[in-house]
Short mmCIF file of C-alpha atoms and ligand atoms in Angstrom, two decimals:
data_model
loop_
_atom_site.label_atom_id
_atom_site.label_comp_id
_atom_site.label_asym_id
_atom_site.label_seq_id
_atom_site.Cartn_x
_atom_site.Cartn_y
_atom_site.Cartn_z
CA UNK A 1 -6.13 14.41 -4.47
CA UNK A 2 -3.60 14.41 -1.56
CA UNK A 3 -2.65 10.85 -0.45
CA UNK A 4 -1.52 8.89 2.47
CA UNK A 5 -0.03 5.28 1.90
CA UNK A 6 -0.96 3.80 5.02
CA UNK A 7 1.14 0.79 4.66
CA UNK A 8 4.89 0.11 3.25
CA UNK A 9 7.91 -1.59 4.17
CA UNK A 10 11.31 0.57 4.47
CA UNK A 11 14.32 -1.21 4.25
CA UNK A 12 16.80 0.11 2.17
CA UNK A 13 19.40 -2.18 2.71
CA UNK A 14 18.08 -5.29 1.90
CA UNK A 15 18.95 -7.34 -1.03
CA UNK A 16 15.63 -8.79 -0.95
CA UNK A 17 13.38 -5.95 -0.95
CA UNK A 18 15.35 -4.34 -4.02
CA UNK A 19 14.42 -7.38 -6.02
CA UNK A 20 10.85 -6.77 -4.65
CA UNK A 21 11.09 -2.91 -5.72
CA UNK A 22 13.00 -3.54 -8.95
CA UNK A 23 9.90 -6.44 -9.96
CA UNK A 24 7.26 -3.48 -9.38
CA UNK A 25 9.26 -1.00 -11.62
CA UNK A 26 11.04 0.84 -9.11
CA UNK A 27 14.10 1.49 -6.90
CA UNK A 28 14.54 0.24 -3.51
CA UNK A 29 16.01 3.59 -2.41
CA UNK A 30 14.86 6.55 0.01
CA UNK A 31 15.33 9.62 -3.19
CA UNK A 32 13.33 6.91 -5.64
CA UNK A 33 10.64 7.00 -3.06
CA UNK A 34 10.18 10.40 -2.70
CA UNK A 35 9.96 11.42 -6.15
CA UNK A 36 7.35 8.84 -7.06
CA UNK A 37 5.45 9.61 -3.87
CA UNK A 38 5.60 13.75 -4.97
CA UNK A 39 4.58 12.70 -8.45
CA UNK A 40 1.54 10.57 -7.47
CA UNK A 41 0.39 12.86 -4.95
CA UNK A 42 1.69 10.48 -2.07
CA UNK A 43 1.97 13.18 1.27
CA UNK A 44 3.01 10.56 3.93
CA UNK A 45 4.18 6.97 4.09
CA UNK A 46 3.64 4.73 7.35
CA UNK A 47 6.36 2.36 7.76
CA UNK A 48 5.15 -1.04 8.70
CA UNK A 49 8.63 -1.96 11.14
CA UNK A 50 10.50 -4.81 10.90
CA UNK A 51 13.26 -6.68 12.34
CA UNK A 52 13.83 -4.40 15.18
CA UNK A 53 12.51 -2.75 18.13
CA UNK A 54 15.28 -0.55 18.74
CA UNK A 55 14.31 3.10 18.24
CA UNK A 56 17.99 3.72 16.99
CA UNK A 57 16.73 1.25 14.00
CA UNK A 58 13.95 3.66 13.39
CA UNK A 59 15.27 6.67 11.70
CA UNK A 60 13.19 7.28 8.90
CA UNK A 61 12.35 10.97 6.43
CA UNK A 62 10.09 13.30 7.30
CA UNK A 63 7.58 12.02 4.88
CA UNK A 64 6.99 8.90 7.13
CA UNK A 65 5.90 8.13 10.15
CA UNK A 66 6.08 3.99 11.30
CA UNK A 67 4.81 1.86 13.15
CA UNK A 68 7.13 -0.20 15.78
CA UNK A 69 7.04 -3.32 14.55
CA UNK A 70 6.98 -6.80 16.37
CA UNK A 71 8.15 -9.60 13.67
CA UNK A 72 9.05 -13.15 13.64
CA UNK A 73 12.54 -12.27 12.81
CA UNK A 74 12.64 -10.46 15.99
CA UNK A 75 11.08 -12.79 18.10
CA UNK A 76 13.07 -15.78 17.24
CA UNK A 77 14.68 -16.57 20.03
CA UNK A 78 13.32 -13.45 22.26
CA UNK A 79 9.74 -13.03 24.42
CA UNK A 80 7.62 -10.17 23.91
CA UNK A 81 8.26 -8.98 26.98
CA UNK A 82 12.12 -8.71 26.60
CA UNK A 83 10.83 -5.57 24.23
CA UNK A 84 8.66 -3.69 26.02
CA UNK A 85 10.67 -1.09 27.17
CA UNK A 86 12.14 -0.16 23.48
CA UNK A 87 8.64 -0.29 22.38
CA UNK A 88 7.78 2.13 24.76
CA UNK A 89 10.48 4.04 23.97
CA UNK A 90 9.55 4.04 19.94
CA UNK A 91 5.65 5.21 21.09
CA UNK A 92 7.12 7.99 22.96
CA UNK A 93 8.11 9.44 19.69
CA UNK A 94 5.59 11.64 17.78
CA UNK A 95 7.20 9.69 14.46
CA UNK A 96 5.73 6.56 15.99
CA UNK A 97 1.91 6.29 15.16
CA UNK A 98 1.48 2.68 16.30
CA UNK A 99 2.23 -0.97 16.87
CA UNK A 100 2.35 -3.83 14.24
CA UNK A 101 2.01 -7.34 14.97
CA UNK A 102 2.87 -10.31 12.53
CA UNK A 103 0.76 -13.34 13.54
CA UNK A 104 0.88 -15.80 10.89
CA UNK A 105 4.54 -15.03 10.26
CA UNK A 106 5.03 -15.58 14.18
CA UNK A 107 2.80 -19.06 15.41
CA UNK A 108 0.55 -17.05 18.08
CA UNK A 109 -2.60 -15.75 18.69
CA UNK A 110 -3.27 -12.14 19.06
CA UNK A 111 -5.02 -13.26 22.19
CA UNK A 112 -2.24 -14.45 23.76
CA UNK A 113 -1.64 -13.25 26.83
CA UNK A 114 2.03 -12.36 26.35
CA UNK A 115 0.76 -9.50 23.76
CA UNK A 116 -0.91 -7.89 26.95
CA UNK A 117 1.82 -5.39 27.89
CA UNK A 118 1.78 -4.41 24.25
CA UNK A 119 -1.85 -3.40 24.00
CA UNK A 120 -1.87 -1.82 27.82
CA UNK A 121 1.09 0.70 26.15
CA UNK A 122 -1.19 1.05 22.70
CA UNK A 123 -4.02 2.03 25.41
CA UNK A 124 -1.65 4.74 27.35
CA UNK A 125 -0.39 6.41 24.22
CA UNK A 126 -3.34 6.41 22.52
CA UNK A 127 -1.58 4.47 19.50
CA UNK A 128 -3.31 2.25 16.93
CA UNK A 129 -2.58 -1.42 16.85
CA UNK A 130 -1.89 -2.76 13.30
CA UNK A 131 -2.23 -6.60 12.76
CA UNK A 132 -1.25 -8.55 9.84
CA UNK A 133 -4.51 -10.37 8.56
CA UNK A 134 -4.87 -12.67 5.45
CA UNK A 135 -2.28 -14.76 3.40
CA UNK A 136 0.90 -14.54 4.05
CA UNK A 137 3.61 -14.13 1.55
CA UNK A 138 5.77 -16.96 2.49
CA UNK A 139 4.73 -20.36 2.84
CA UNK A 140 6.53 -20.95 6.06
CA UNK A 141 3.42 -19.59 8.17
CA UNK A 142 0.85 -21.09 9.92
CA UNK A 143 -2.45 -19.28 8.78
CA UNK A 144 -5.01 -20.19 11.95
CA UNK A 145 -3.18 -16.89 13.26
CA UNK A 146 -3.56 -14.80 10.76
CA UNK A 147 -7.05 -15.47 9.73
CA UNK A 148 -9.42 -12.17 10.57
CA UNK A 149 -11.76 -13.53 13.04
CA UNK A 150 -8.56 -14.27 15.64
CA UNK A 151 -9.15 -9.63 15.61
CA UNK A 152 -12.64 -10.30 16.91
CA UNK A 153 -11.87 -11.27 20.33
CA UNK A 154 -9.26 -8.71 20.95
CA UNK A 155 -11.21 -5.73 20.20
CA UNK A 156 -14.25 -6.87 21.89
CA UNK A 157 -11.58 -7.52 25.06
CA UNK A 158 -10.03 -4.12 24.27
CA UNK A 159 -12.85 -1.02 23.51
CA UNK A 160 -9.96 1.04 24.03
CA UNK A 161 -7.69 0.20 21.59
CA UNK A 162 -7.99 1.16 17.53
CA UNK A 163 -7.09 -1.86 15.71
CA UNK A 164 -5.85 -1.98 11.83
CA UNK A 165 -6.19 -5.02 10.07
CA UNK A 166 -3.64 -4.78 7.41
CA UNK A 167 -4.74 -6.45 3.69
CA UNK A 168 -8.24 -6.53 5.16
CA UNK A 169 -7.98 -10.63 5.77
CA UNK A 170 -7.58 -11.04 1.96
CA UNK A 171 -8.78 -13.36 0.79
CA UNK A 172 -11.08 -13.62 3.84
CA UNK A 173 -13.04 -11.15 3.02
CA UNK A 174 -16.63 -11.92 4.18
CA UNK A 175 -14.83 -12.64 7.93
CA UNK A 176 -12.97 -9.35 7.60
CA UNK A 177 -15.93 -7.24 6.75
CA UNK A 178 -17.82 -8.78 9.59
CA UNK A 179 -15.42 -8.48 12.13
CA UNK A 180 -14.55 -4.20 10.99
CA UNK A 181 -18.64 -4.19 11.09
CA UNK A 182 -19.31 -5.49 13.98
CA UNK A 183 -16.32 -3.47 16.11
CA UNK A 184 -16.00 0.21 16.43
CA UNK A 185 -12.33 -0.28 17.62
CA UNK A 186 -11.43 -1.95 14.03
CA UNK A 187 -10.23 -0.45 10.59
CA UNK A 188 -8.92 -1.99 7.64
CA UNK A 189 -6.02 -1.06 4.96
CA UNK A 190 -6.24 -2.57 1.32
CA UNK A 191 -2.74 -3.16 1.02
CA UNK A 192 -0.60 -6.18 -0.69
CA UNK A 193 -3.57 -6.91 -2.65
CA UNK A 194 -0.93 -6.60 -5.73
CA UNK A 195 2.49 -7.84 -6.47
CA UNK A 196 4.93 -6.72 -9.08
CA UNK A 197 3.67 -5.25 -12.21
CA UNK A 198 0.07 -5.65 -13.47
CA UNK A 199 -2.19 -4.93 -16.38
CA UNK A 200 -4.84 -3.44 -14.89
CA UNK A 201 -7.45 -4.37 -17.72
CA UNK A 202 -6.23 -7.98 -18.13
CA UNK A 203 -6.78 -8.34 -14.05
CA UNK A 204 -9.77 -6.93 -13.63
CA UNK A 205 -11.22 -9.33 -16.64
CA UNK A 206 -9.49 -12.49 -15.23
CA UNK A 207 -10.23 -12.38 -11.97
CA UNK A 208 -13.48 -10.39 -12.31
CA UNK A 209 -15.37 -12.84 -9.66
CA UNK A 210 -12.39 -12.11 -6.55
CA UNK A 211 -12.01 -8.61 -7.38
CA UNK A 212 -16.19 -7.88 -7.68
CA UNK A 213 -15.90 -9.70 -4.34
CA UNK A 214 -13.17 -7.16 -2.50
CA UNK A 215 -15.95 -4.52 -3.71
CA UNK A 216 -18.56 -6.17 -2.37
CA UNK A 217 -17.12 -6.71 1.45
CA UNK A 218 -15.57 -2.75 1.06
CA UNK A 219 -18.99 -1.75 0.30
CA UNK A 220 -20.52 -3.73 3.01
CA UNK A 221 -18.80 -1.34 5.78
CA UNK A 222 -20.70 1.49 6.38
CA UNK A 223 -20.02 4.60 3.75
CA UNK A 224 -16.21 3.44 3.60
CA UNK A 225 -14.73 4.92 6.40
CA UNK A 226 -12.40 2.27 8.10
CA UNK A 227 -10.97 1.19 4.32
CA UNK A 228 -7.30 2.81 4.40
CA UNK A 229 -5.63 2.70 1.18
CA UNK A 230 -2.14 1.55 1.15
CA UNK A 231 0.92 -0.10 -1.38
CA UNK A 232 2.96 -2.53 0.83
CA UNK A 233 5.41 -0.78 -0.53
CA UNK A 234 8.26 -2.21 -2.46
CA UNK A 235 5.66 -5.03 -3.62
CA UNK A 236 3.62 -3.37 -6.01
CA UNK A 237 3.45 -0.10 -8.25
CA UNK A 238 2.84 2.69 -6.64
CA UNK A 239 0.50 4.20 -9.89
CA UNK A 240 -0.99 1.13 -10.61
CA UNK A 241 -2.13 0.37 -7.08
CA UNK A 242 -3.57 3.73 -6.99
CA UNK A 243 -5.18 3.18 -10.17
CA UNK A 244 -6.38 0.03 -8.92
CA UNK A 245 -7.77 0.93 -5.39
CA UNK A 246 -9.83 3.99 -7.63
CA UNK A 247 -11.77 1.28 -9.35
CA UNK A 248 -12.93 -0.50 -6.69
CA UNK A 249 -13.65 2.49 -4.38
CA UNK A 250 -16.59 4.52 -5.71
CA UNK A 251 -15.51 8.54 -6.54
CA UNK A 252 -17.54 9.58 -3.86
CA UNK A 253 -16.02 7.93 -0.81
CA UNK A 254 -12.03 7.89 -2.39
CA UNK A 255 -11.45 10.95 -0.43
CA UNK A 256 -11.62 8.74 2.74
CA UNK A 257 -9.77 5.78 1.56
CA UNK A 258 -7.19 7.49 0.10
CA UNK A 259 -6.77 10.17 3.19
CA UNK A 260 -8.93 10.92 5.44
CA UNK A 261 -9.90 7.43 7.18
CA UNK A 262 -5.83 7.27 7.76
CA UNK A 263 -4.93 10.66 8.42
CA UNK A 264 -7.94 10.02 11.65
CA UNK A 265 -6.79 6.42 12.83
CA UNK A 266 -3.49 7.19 12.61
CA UNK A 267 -3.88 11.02 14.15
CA UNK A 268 -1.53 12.22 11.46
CA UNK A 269 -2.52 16.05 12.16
CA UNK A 270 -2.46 16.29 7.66
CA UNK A 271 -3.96 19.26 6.68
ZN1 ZN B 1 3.17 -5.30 4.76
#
């Protein structure tokens, strides 16, 4: 089965995300990558951005495509609209399949007004907008922004924007399913669910009650097709998130998760 990890985190340069990569079993390096993706089946990567909105930061292998990301790192100290010309610039590139926003990490709403500009170029480029949902994985974050529901209001305001709530809200999971239900404009990826290495038997008999939950809230959507698979890449495994997402997601819709529901929101053009 061909695969698309709809959500990792490419920075080879940084100390902190080789730790990350090393913790998971692998190497925080661009050759690493590739091999494990060819080996697991992995056809295309989207980079989650961060730090930078300057398309000369965005330089990435053909096996990815990113989305332009707006972080807390980049915002401290700078408005939103002191980068809406580079984001511009990023969506004018086929490479660039969307827009990722960080609230939790960053103290504001998604319904701020000052994200405005941002949507009106996600509308004009036809461009998904991907939202960080859910826990965060620092503790200096304010989670009244990141919970799911604050994605209610901004799809209802914006029917023509796609919306991706990354880690589907975990662990809000009831809120997140109701809010992808009840919006046509929203999908979901199952990323970060996982951090470092795992046994995969041990997990799923110690936190049977969480995990039986995720199931429950993925099955809730209608026959699974706004649940995205991807790694937040260099947290986990690569195999054993695969191996994970495959038994929670029943055989029959895994084509979807695993490809097609991403290949769609994100217009990929896979074959
Ligand atoms: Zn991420």
């Amino acid at each position: 089965m061909k695969i698309i990890d709809a959500h990792l985190h490419f920075c080879p340069e940084e100390a902190g995300f080789s730790q990350l990569a090393e913790a998971a079993g692998h190497e925080n390096t661009e050759k690493h990558l590739q091999q494990i993706y060819d080996e697991l089946g992995i056809v295309c990567g989207i980079v989650m951005g961060n730090r930078t909105v300057d398309p000369k930061d965005h330089q990435y292998p053909p096996f990815m495509r990113y989305c332009i990301g707006i972080d807390s790192f980049y915002l401290d100290g700078k408005q939103v609209s002191d980068s809406i010309d580079q984001i511009e610039e990023n969506l004018r590139r086929p490479q660039c399949v969307g827009v990722k926003l960080y609230p939790g990490y960053f103290p504001m709403y998604i319904s701020d007004p000052a994200y405005e500009p941002v949507y009106e170029l996600a509308r004009t480029y036809g461009k998904p907008v991907a939202v960080h949902t859910g826990e965060t994985s620092t503790p200096n974050a304010y989670l009244k922004y990141s919970h799911p529901m604050t994605l209610d209001e901004v799809a209802a305001d914006h029917p023509g924007i796609q919306f991706v709530m990354c880690h589907y809200g975990n662990p809000w999971l009831m809120d997140a399913a109701a809010v992808v239900s009840k919006n046509d404009n929203v999908a979901a990826d199952i990323s970060g669910m996982l951090v470092g290495r795992v046994n995969l038997d041990m997990l799923f008999e110690e936190k049977q009650g969480y995990l039986e939950s995720l199931k429950t809230w993925m099955g809730y959507l209608r026959e699974y097709d706004d649940i995205m698979f991807g790694t937040d890449w260099p947290l986990a495994n690569l195999a054993e998130y695969i191996e994970f997402v495959s038994r929670l997601v029943p055989e029959k819709y895994q084509e979807k998760v695993f490809f097609d529901n991403a290949n769609r929101i994100y217009r990929l053009d896979l074959e």
